[in-house]
Tab-separated table of C-alpha atoms in Angstrom:
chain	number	residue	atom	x	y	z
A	1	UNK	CA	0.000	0.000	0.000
A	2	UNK	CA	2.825	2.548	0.680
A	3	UNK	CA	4.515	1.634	-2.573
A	4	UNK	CA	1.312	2.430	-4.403
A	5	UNK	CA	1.183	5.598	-2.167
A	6	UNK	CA	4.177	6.983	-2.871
A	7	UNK	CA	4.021	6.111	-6.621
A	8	UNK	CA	0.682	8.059	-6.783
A	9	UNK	CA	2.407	10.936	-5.070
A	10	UNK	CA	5.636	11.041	-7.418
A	11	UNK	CA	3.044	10.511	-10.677
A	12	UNK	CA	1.137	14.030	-9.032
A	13	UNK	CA	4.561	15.971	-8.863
A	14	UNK	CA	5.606	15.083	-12.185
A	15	UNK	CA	2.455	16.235	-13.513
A	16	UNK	CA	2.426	19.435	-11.486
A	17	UNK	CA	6.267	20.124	-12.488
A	18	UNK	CA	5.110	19.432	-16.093
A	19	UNK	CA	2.599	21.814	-16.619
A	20	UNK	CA	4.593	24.403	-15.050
A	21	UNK	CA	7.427	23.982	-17.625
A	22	UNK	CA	4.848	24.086	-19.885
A	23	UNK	CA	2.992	27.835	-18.280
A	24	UNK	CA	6.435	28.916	-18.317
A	25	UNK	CA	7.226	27.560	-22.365
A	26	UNK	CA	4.043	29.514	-22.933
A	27	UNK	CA	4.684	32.795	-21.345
A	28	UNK	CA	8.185	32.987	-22.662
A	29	UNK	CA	6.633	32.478	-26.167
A	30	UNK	CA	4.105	35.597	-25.728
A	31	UNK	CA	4.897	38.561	-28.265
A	32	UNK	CA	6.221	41.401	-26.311
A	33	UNK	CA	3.871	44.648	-25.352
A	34	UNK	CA	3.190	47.067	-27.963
A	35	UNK	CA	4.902	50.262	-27.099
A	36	UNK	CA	2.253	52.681	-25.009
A	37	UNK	CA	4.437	55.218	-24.770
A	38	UNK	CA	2.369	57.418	-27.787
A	39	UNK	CA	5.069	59.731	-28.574
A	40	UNK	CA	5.141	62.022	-31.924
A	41	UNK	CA	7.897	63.576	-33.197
A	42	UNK	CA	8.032	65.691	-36.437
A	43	UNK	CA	10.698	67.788	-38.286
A	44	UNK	CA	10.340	71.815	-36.770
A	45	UNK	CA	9.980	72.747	-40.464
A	46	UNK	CA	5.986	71.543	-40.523
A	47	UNK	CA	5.339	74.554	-37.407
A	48	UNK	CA	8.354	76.982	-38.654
A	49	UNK	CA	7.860	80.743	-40.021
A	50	UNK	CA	10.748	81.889	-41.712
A	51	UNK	CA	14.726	80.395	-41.376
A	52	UNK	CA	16.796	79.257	-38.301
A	53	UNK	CA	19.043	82.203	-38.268
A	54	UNK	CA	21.255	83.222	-34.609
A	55	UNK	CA	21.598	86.673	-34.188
A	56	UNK	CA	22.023	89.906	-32.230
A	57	UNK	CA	25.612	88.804	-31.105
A	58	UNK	CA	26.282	90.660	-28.517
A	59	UNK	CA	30.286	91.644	-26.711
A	60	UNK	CA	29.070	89.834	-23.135
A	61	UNK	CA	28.879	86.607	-25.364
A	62	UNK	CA	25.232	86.691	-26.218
A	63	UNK	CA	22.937	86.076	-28.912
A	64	UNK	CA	19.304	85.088	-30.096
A	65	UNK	CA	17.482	83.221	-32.358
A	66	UNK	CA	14.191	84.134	-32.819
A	67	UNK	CA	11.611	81.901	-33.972
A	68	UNK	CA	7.904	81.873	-35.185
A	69	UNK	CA	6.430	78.541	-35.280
A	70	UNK	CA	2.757	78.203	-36.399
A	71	UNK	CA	1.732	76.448	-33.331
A	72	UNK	CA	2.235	77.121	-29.740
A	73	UNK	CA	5.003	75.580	-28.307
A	74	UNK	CA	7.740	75.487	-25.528
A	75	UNK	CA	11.038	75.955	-27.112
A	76	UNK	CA	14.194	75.197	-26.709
A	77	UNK	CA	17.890	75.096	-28.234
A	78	UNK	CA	21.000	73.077	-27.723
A	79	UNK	CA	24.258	74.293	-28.817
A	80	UNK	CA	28.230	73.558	-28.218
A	81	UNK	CA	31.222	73.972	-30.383
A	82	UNK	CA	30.927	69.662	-31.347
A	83	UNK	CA	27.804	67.891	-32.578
A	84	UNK	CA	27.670	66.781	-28.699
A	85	UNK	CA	26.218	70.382	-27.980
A	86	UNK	CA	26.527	70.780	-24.443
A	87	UNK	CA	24.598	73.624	-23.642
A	88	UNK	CA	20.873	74.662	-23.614
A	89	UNK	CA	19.196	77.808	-24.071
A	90	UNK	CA	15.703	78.720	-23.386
A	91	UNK	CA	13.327	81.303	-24.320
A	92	UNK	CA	13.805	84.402	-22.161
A	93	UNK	CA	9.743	85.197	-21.666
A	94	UNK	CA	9.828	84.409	-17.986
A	95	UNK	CA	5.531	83.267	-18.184
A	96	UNK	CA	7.204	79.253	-19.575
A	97	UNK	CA	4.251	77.556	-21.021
A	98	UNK	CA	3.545	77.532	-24.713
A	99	UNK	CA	3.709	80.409	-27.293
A	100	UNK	CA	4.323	80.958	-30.954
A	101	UNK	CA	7.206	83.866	-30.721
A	102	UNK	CA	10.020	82.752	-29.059
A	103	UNK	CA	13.589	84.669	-28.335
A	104	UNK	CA	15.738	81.792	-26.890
A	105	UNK	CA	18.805	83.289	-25.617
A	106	UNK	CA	22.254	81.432	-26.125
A	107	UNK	CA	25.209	82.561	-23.515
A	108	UNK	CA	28.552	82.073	-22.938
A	109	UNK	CA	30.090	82.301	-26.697
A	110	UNK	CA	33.742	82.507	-27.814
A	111	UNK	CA	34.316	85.556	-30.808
A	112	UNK	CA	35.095	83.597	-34.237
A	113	UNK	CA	33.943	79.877	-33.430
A	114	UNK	CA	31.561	77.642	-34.741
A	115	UNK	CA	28.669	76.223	-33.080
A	116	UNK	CA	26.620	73.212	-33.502
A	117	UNK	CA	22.786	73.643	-32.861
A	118	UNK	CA	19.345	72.102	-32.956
A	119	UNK	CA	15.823	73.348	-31.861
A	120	UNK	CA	13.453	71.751	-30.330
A	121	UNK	CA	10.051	72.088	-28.732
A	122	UNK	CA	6.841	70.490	-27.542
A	123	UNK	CA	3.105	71.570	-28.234
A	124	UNK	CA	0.305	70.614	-25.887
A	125	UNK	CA	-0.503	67.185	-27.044
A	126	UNK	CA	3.048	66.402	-26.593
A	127	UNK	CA	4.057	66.409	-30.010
A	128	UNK	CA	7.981	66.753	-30.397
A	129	UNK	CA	9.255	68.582	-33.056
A	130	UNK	CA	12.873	69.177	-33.800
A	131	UNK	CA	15.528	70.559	-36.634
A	132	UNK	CA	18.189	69.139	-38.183
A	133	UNK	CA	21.809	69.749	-36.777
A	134	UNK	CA	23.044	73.218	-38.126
A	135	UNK	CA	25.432	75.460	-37.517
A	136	UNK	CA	26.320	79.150	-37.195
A	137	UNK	CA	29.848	81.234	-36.461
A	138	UNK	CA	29.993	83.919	-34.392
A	139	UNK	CA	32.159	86.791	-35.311
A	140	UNK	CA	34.781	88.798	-34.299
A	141	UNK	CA	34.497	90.375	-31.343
A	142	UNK	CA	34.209	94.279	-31.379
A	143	UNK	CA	35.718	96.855	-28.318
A	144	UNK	CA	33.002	99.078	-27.826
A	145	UNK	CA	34.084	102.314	-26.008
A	146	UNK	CA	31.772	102.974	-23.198
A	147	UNK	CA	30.021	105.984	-23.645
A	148	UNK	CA	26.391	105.631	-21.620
A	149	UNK	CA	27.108	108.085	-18.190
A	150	UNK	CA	24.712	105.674	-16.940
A	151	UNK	CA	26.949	102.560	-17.208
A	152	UNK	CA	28.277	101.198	-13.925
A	153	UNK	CA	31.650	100.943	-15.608
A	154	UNK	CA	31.533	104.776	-15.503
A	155	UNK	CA	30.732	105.196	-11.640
A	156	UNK	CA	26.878	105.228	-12.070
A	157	UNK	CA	25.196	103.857	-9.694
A	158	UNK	CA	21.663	102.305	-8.461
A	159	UNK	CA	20.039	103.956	-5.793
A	160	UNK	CA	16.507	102.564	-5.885
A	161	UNK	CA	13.974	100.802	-8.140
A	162	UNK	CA	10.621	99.374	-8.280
A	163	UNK	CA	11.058	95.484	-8.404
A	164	UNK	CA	12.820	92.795	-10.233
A	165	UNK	CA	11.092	89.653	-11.294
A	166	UNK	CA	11.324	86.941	-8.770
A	167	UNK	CA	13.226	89.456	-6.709
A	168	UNK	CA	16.267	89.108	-8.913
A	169	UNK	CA	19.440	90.462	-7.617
A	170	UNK	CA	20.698	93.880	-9.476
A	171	UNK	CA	23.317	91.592	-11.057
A	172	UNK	CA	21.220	88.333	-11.750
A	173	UNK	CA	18.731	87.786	-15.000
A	174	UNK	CA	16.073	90.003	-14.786
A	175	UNK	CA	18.098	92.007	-12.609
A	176	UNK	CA	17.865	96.046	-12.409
A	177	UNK	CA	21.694	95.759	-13.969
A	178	UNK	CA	20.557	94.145	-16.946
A	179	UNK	CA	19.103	97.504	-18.066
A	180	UNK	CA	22.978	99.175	-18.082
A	181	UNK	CA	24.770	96.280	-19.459
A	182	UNK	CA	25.067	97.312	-22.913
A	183	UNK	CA	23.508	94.019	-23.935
A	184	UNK	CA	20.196	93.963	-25.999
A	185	UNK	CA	20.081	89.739	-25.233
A	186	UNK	CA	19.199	90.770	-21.802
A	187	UNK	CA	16.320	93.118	-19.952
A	188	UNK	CA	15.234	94.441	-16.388
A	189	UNK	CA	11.713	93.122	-15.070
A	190	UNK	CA	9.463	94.698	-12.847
A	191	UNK	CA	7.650	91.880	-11.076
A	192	UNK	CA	4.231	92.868	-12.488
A	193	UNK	CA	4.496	96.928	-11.732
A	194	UNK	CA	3.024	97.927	-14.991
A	195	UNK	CA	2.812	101.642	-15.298
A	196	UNK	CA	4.346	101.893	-11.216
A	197	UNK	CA	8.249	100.673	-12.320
A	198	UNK	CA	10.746	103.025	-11.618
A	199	UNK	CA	14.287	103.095	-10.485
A	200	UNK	CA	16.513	106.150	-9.481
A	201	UNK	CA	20.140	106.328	-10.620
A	202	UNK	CA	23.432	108.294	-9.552
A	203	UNK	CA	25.618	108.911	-12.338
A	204	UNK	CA	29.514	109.035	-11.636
A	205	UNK	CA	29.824	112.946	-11.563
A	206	UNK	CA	27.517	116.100	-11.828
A	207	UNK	CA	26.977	116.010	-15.865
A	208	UNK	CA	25.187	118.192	-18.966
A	209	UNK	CA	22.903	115.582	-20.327
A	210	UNK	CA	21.837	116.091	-23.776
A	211	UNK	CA	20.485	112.410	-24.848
A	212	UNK	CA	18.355	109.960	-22.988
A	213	UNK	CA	17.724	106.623	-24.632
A	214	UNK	CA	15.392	104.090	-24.045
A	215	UNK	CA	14.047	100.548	-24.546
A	216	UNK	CA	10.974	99.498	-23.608
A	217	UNK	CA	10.833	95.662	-22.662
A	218	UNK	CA	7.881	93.335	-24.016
A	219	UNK	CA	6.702	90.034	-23.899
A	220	UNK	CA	4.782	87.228	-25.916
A	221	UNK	CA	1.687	88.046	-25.169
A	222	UNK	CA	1.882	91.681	-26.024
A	223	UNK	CA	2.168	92.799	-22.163
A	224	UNK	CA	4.995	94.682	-20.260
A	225	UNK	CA	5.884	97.358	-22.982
A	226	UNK	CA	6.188	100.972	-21.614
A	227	UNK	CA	4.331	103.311	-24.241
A	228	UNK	CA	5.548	106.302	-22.169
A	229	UNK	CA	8.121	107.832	-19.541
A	230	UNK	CA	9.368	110.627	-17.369
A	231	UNK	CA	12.852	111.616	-16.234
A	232	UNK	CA	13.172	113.514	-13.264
A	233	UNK	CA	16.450	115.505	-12.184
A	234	UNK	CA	17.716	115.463	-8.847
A	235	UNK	CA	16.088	119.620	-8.696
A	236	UNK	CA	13.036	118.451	-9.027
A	237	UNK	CA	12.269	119.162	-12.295
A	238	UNK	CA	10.367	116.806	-14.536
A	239	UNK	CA	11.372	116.258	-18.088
A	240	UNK	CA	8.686	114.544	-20.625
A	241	UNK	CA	6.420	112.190	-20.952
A	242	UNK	CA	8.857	110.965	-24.037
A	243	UNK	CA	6.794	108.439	-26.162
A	244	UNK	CA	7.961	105.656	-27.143
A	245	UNK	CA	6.980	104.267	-30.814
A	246	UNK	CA	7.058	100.305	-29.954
A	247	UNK	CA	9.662	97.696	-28.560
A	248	UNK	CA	11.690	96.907	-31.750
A	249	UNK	CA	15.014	99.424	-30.839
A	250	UNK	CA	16.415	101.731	-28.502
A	251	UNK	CA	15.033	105.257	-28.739
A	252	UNK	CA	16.785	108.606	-28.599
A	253	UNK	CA	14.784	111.811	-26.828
A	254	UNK	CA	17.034	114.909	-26.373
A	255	UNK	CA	17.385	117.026	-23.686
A	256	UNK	CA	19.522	119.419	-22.304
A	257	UNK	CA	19.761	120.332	-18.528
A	258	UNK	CA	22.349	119.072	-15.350
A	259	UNK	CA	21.892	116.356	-12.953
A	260	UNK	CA	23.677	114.019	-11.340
A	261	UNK	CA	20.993	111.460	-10.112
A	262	UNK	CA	17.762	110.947	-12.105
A	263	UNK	CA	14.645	108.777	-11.616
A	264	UNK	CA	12.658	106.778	-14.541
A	265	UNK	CA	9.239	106.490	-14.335
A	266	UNK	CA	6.711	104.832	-16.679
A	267	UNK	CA	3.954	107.082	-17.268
A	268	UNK	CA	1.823	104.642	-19.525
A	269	UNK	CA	2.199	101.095	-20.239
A	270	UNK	CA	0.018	97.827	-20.771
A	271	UNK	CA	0.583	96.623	-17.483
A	272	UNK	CA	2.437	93.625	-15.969
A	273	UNK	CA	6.383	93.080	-15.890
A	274	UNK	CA	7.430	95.748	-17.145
A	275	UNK	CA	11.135	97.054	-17.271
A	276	UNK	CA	13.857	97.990	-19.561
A	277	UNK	CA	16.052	96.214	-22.109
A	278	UNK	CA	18.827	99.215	-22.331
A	279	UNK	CA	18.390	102.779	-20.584
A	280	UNK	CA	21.470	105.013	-21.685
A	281	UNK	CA	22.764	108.522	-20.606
A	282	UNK	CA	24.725	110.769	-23.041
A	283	UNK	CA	26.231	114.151	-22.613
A	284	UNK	CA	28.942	115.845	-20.686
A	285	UNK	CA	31.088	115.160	-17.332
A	286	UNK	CA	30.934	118.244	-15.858
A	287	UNK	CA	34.265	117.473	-13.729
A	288	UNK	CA	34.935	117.067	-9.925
């Protein structure tokens, strides 16, 4: 009786051991799962407006590439000096999100070298598109002779201002610093002050200003761009409102008094972050 036992136990196990080489014969031979992942990407060219062209090279190493795409979409570049890129630039309107005018700004570039770049971007159904590897060489680099009284490398100083976006340091992006710079790649931002932005500035010595120039910041969605402005001398006196025409280019207003500080105000804007992409000073030291 055990023998028969046993025998019926052993004939169980092999069965049992069977069939599982068997479930497991089967599941290896399953086709693998289709790929869920639903990911689309498509050349740039289907969404683009106009060529791939880097520009506004600035002497702090800057430069854009604008781009219109036909859809909205979040945009981005990466660029080095081998096909490896190594850097990334972004667009500089601070509101992220998706958008059909973009000004990504690239940083950090040697005079006379050639970089490797590709755009990319993503629309709200996640689409992907992307370019094809190009390139573009930036060119020799130019000494500019600083002649804005208003530049920090000529003593001037800030004394005061509105806001910076995200409370940006005078010196960081966004920063009040980035209106003196000299660079058009690069802009002050109130943080939403609209036609309140102001700042108040003390020039290196007691001068006869003849020039004031100005440009007016924007953004993507048409907000933050100063239609008008005041100056006001350290005697009180108040010179404007000067008008400016639109956000394309620095614009020159003449004048002709003395001052050593002076305070910008916007007198009329369409409201949010308003700022300045260059603010210059021109005229005459009057001397210690």
């Amino acid at each position: 009786m055990n023998k028969i036992i046993r025998l019926v136990c052993l004939t169980a196990l092999l069965t049992l051991n069977l069939l599982f080489v068997v479930a497991l014969s089967a599941q290896d031979t399953l086709p693998a799962p289709e790929d869920q992942s639903g990911v689309t990407v498509r050349p740039v060219t289907d969404i683009l407006d106009g060529e791939l062209t880097v520009t506004n090279f600035a002497a702090d190493g800057t430069a854009t590439l604008p781009i219109t795409t036909s859809v909205p979409v979040a945009c981005s570049i990466i660029y080095g000096t081998t096909p490896e890129f190594g850097s990334l630039a972004v667009d500089m309107d601070m509101n992220g999100g998706a958008h059909t005018d973009h000004q990504p700004l690239l940083s950090g570039l040697e005079p006379e070298t050639t970089y490797y770049f590709r755009v990319q971007g993503v629309d709200a159904a996640g689409v992907i598109y992307v370019s094809d590897v190009q390139t573009f060489t930036t060119p020799v680099q130019q000494i500019v002779e600083v002649t804005n009284l208003a530049s920090p490398e000529l003593g001037a100083e800030i004394i005061g201002y509105s806001s910076a976006f995200g409370g940006a340091a005078p010196e960081f992006a966004w920063g009040i610093l980035s209106a003196f710079d000299g660079s058009s790649n690069s802009a002050w931002s109130s943080q939403g002050d609209g036609s309140n932005a102001w700042f108040e500035i003390r020039l290196g010595q007691r001068s006869h200003i003849e020039r004031i120039e100005y440009w007016t910041r924007t953004m993507s969605n048409n907000t933050a761009q100063v239609f008008s402005f005041t100056i006001t001398a350290d005697d009180g006196t108040v010179y404007g409102p000067f008008d400016v025409p639109d956000a394309n280019q620095a614009y020159a207003f003449e004048v002709d008094f003395e001052a050593e500080t002076l305070r910008f105000d916007v007198v009329e804007s369409n409201g949010g972050n308003t700022g300045a992409v260059e603010f210059g000073v021109y005229g005459t030291p009057l001397g210690e």
